[in-house]
CSV table of C-alpha atoms in Angstrom, one decimal:
chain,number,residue,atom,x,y,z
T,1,UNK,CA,-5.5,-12.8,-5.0
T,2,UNK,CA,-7.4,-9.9,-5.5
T,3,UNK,CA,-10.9,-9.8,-6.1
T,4,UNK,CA,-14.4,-8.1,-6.4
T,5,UNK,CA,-14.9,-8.2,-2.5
T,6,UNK,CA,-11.5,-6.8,-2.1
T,7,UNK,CA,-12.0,-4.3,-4.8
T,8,UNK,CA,-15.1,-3.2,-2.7
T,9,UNK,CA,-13.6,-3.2,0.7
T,10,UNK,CA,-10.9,-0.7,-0.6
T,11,UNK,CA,-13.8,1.6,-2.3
T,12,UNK,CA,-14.7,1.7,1.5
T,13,UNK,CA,-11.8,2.1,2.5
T,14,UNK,CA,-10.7,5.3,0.5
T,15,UNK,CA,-14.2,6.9,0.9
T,16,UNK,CA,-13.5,10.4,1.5
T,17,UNK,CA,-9.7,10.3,0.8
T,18,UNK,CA,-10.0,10.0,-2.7
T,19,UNK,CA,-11.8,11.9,-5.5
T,20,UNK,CA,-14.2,10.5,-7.7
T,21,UNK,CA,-12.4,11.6,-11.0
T,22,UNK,CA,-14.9,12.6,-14.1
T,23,UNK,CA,-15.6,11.4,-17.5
T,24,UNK,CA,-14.8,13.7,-20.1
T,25,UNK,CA,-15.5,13.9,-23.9
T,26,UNK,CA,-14.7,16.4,-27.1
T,27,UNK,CA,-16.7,16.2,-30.4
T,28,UNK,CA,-13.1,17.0,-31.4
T,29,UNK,CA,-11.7,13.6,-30.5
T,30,UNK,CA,-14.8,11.8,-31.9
T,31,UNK,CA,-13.8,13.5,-35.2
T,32,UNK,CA,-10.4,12.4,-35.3
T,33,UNK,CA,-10.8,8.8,-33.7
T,34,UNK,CA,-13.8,8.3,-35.9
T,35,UNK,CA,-16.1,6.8,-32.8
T,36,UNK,CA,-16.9,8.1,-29.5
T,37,UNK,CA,-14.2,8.6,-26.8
T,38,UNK,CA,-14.4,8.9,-23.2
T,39,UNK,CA,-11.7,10.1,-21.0
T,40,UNK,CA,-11.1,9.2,-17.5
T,41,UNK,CA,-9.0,11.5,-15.9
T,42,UNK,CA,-7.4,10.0,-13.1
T,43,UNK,CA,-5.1,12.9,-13.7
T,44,UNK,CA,-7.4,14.8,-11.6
T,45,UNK,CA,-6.6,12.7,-9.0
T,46,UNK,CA,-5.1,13.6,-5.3
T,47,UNK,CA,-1.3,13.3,-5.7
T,48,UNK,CA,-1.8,14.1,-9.7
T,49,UNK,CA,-2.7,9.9,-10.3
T,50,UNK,CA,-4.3,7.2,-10.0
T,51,UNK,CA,-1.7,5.6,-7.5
T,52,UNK,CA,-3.5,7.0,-4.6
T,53,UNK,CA,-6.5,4.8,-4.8
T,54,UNK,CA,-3.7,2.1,-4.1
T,55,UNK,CA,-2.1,3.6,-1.5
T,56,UNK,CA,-4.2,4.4,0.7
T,57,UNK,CA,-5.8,0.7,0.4
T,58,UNK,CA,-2.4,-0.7,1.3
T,59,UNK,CA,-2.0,1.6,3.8
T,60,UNK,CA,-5.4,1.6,5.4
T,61,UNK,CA,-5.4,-2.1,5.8
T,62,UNK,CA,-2.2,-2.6,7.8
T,63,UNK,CA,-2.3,-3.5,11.7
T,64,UNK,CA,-1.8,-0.3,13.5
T,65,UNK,CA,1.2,-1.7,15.2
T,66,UNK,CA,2.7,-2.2,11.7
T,67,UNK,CA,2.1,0.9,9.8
T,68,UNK,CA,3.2,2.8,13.2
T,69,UNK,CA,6.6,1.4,11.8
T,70,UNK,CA,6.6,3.3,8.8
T,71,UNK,CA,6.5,2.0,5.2
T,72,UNK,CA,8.8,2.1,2.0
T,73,UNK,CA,7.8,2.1,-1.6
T,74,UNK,CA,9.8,2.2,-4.9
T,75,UNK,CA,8.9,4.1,-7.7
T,76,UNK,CA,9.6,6.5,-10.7
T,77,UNK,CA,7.5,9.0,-9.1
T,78,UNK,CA,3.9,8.4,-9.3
T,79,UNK,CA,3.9,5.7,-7.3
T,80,UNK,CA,6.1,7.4,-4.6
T,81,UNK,CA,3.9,10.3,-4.0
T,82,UNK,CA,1.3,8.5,-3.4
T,83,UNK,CA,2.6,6.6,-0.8
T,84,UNK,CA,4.3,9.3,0.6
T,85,UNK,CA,0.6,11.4,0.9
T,86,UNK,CA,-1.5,8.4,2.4
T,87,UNK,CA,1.9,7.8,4.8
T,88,UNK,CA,1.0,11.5,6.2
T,89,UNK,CA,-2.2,11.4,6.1
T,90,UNK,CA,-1.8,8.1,8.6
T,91,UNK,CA,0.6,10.2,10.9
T,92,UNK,CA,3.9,7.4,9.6
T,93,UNK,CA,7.0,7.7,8.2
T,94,UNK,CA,7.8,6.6,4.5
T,95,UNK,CA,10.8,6.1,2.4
T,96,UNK,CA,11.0,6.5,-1.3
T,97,UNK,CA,13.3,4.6,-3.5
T,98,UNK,CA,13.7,6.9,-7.0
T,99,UNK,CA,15.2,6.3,-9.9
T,100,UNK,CA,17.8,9.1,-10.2
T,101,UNK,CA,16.5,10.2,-14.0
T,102,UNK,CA,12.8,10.5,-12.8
T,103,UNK,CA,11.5,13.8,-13.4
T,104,UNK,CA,12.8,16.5,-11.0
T,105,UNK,CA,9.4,17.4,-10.4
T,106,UNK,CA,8.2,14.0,-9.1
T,107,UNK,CA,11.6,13.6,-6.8
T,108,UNK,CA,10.5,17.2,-5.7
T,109,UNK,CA,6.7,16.5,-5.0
T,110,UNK,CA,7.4,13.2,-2.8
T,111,UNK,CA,10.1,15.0,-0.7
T,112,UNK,CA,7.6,17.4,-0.2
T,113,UNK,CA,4.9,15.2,1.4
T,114,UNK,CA,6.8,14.7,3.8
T,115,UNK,CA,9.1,11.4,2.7
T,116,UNK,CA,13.0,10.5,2.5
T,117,UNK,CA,13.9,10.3,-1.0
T,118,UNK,CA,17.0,7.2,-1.6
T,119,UNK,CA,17.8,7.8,-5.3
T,120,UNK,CA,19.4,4.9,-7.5
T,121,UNK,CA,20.7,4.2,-11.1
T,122,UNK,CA,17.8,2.2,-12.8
T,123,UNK,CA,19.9,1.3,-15.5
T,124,UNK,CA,22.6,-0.7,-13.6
T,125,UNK,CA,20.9,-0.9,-9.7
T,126,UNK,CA,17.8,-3.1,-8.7
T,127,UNK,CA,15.1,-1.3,-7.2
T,128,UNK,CA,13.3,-4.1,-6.0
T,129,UNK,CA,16.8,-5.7,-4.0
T,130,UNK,CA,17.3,-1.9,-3.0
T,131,UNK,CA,13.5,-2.0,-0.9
T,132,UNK,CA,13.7,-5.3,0.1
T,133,UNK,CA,17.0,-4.4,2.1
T,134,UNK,CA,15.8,-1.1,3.5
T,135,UNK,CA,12.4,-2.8,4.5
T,136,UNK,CA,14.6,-5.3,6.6
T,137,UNK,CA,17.0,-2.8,7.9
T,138,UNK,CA,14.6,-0.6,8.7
T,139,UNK,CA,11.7,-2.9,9.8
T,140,UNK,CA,9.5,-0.8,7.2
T,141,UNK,CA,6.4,-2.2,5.5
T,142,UNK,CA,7.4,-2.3,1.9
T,143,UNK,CA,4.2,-1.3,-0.6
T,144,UNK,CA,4.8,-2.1,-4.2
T,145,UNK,CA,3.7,0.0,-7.2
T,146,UNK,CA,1.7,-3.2,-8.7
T,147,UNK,CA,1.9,-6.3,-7.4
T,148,UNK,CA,0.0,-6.0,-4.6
T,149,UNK,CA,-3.4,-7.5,-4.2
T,150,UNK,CA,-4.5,-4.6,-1.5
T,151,UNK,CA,-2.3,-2.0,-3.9
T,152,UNK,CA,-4.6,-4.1,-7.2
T,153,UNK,CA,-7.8,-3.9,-4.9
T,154,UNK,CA,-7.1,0.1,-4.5
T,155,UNK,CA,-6.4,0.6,-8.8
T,156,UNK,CA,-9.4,-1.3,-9.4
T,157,UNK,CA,-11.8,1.4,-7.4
T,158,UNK,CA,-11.0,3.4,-10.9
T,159,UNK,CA,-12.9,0.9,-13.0
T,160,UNK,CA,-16.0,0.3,-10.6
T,161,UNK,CA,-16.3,4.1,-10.9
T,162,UNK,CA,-15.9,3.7,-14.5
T,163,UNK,CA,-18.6,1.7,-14.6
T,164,UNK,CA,-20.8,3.3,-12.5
T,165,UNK,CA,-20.1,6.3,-15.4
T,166,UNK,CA,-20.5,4.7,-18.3
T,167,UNK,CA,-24.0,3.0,-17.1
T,168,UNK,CA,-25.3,6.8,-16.5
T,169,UNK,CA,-24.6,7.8,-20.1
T,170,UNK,CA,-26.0,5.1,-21.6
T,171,UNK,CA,-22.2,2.9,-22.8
T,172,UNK,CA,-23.0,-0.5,-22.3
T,173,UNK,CA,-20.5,-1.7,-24.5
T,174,UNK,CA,-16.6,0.0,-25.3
T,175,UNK,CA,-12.9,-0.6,-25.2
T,176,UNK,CA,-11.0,0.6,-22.2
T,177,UNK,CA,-7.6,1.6,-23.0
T,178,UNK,CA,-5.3,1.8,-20.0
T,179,UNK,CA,-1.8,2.9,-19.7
T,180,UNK,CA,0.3,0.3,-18.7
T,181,UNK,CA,3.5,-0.3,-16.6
T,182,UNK,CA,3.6,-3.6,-14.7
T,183,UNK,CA,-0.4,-4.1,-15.0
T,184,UNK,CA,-1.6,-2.7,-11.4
T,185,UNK,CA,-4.1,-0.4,-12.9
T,186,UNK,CA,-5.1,-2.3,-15.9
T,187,UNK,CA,-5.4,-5.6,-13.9
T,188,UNK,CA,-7.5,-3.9,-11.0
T,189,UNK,CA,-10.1,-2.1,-14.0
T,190,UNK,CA,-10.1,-5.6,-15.9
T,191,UNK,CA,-11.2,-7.0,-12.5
T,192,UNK,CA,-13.8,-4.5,-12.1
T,193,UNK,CA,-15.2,-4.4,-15.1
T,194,UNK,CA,-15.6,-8.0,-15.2
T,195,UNK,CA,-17.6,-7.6,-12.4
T,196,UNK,CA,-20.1,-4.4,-12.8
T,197,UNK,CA,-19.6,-3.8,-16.7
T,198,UNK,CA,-18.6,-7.3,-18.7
T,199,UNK,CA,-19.5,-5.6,-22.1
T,200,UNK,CA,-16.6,-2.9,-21.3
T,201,UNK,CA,-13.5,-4.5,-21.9
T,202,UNK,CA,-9.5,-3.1,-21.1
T,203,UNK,CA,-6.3,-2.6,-23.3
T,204,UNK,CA,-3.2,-2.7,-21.9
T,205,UNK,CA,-1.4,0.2,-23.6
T,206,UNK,CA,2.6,1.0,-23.9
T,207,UNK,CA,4.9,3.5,-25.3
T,208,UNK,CA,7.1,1.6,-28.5
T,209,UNK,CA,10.2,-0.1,-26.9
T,210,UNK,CA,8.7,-0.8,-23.2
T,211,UNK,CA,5.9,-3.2,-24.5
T,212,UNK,CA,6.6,-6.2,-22.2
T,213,UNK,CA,2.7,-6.9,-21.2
T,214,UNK,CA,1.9,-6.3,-24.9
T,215,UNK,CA,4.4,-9.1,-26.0
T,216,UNK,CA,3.8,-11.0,-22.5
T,217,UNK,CA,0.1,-11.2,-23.8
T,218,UNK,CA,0.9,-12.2,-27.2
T,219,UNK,CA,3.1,-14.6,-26.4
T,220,UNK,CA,1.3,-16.3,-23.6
T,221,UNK,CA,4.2,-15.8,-21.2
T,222,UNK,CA,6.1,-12.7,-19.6
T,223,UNK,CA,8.6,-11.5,-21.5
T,224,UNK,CA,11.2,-8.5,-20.1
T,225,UNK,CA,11.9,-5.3,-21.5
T,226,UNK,CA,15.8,-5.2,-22.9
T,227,UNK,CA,16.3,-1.4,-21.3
T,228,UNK,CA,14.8,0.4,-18.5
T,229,UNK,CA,15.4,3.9,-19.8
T,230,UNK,CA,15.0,5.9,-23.0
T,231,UNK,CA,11.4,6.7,-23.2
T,232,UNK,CA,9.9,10.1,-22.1
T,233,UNK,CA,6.9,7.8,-21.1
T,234,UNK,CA,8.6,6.5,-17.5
T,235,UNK,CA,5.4,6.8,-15.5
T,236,UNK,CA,5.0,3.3,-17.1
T,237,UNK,CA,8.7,1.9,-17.9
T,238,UNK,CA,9.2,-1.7,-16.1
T,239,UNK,CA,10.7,-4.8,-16.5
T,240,UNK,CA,8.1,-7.0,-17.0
T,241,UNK,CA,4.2,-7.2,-15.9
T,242,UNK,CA,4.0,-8.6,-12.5
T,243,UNK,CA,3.7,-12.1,-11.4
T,244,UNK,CA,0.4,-11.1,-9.8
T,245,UNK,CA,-0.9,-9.2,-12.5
T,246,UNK,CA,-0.2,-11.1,-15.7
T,247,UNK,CA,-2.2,-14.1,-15.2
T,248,UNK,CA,-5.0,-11.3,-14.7
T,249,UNK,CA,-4.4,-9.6,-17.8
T,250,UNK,CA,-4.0,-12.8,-19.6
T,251,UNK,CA,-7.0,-13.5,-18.5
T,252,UNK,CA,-9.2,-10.9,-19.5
T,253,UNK,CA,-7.5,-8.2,-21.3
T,254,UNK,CA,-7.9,-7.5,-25.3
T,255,UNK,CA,-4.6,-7.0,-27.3
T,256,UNK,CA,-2.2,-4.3,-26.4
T,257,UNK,CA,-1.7,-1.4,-28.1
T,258,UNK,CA,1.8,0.3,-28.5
T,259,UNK,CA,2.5,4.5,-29.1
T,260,UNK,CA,5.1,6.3,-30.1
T,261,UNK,CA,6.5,9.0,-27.8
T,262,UNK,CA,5.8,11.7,-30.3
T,263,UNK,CA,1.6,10.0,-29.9
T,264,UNK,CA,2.3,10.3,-26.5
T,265,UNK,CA,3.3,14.4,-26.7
T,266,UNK,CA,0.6,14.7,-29.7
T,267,UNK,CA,-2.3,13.6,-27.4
T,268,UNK,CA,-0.7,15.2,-23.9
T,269,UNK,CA,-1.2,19.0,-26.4
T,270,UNK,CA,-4.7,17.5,-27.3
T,271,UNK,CA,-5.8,16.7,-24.0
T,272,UNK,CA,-4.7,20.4,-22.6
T,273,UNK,CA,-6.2,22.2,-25.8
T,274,UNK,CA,-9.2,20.5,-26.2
T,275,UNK,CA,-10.4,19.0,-22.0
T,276,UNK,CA,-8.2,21.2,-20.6
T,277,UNK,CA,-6.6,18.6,-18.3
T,278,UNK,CA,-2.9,18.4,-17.9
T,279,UNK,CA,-1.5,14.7,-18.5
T,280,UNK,CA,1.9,13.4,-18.4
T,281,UNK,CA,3.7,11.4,-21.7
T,282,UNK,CA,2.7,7.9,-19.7
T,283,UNK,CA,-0.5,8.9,-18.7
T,284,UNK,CA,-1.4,10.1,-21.9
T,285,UNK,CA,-0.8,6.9,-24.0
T,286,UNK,CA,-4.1,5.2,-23.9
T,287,UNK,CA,-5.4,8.8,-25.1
T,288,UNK,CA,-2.7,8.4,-28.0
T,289,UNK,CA,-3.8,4.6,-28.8
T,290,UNK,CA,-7.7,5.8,-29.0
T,291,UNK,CA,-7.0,9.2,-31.1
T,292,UNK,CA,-4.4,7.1,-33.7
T,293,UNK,CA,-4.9,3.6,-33.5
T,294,UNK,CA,-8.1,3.1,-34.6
T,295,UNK,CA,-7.6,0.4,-36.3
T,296,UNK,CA,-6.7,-1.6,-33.7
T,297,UNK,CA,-10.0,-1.6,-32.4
T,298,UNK,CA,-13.4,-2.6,-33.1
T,299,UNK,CA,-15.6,-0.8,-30.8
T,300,UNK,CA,-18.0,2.1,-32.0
T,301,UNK,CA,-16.7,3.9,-28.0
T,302,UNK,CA,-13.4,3.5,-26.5
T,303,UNK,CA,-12.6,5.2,-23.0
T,304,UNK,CA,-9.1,6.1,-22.5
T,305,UNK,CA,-8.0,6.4,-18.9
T,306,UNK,CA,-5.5,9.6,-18.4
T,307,UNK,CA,-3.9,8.5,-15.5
T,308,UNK,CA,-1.3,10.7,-14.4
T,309,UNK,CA,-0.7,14.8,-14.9
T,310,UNK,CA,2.5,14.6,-13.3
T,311,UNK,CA,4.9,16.4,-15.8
T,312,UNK,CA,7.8,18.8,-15.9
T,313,UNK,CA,6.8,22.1,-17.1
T,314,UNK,CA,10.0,21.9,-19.9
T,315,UNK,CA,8.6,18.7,-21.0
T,316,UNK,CA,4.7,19.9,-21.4
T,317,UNK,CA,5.7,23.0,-23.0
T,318,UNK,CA,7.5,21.1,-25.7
T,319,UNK,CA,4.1,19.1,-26.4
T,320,UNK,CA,2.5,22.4,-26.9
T,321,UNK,CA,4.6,23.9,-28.9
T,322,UNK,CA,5.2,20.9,-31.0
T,323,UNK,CA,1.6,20.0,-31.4
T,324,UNK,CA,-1.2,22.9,-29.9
């Protein structure tokens, strides 16, 4: 299971392969929130998200002789790119299983670093009996998108930087909010955090309809999503949080929050206008949840986490013109 230790090792690991992603703030989100917010913007991030860190940890750690072999990933996009980057950057091969209604963009982006693209129908195929079969065939490592202690270890570099940031302006005490899919990224911060900054404590947060870890967390055990399409958010559609990550979220996570896809666009033409960062609909719900569900929280600071920018230019333009 992943750890502190492992969440160090991978820091080492990525040194110099990944950026160190800033903290950013408008008075112009404090206004509307009502209390101080902080932005990570793992957005800025090589590949355009945070699935880098993880990446390259899972890839990095493999015996030679094994990665030589090449590795496979599934993913909506995000994910895929990643591994397709940190695959070239290691001189292997990888292959990409993508949903066919990801954005072109994405499909675009991970063909371009280099990888073989294998498109399915997420509404009616499997994605994880899909990679299991190629990994076989193929004899290909297969890296998942979350639940992956080395992939966990790699997300989790995000919150030791986070607290490392937070500690040099003076937060010693805030909500993290942290879009969520199958709980890599929230899981690997929670870990983190508990760690280097216990007073900073993470949100799982989900766009309306795809709230499985919100209701897995409420209910005490994981519950599935009924669909695995309809949302603009599908950075972070998945069936259910991982059997790895849950019992970490369960264990030291706060409450989920869910947004609406219009919050979602709302806070993606905030986070251009006011930061000037780009952010995709599922990387820009935890921005959503601390602009316009303050209510749901009771700390005077919350710090979203913006973790992807990958977006389709129709898509962003319809957030601006909607809402800048």
């Amino acid at each position: 299971m992943t750890d502190i230790a492992m969440i160090e090792a991978a820091r080492s690991r990525i040194a110099g392969h990944v950026r160190r992603t800033p903290l950013l703030f408008s008075p112009f989100f404090d206004e509307i929130a009502g209390r101080r917010v902080l932005v990570k913007s793992e957005s800025l991030q090589l590949t355009g998200s945070f699935k880098f860190r993880g990446a390259w940890s899972a890839i990095s750690a493999l015996d030679p002789d094994v990665r030589a072999k090449g590795v496979l990933a599934f993913s909506s996009g995000n994910h895929a790119q990643a591994v397709a980057l940190a695959a070239r950057m290691h001189g292997i091969s990888s292959t990409i299983v993508m949903p066919s209604d990801a954005p072109k963009l994405k499909i675009e982006n991970t063909r371009a670093y280099g990888a073989e693209v294998v498109l399915y129908d997420r509404a009616k195929e499997d994605r994880d009996a899909i990679g299991v079969k190629l990994a076989a065939e193929r004899g290909l490592t297969l890296i998942k998108p979350f639940d992956e202690p080395l992939v966990i270890a790699g997300q989790g570099t995000t919150g030791l930087e986070l607290a490392e940031q937070a500690k040099e302006i003076g937060v010693e005490r805030a909500e993290v909010l942290v879009p969520c899919g199958g709980g890599g990224l929230t899981s690997g911060i929670a870990l983190a955090l508990e760690a280097r900054a216990p007073r900073l404590k993470a949100r799982p947060c989900e766009p309306a309809g795809f709230d499985d870890v919100t209701r897995s967390l409420a209910s005490g055990k994981i519950e599935r999503n009924a669909a695995m399409s309809g949302s603009i958010c599908d950075a972070i559609v998945t069936p259910s949080p991982g059997t790895i990550t849950f019992p970490i979220l369960r264990r030291l996570c706060g409450a989920g929050i869910v947004v609406t896809d219009e919050e979602a666009l709302h806070a993606m033409a905030l986070a251009f206008t006011r930061l000037k960062i780009v952010v995709e609909p599922g990387g820009a719900v935890a921005l959503a949840a601390a602009l316009f569900h303050g209510e749901e929280m009771a700390a005077d600071t919350v710090i979203a986490v913006a973790s992807g920018g990958n977006v389709d230019a129709a898509l962003f333009r319809q957030a601006l013109e909607r809402f800048a």
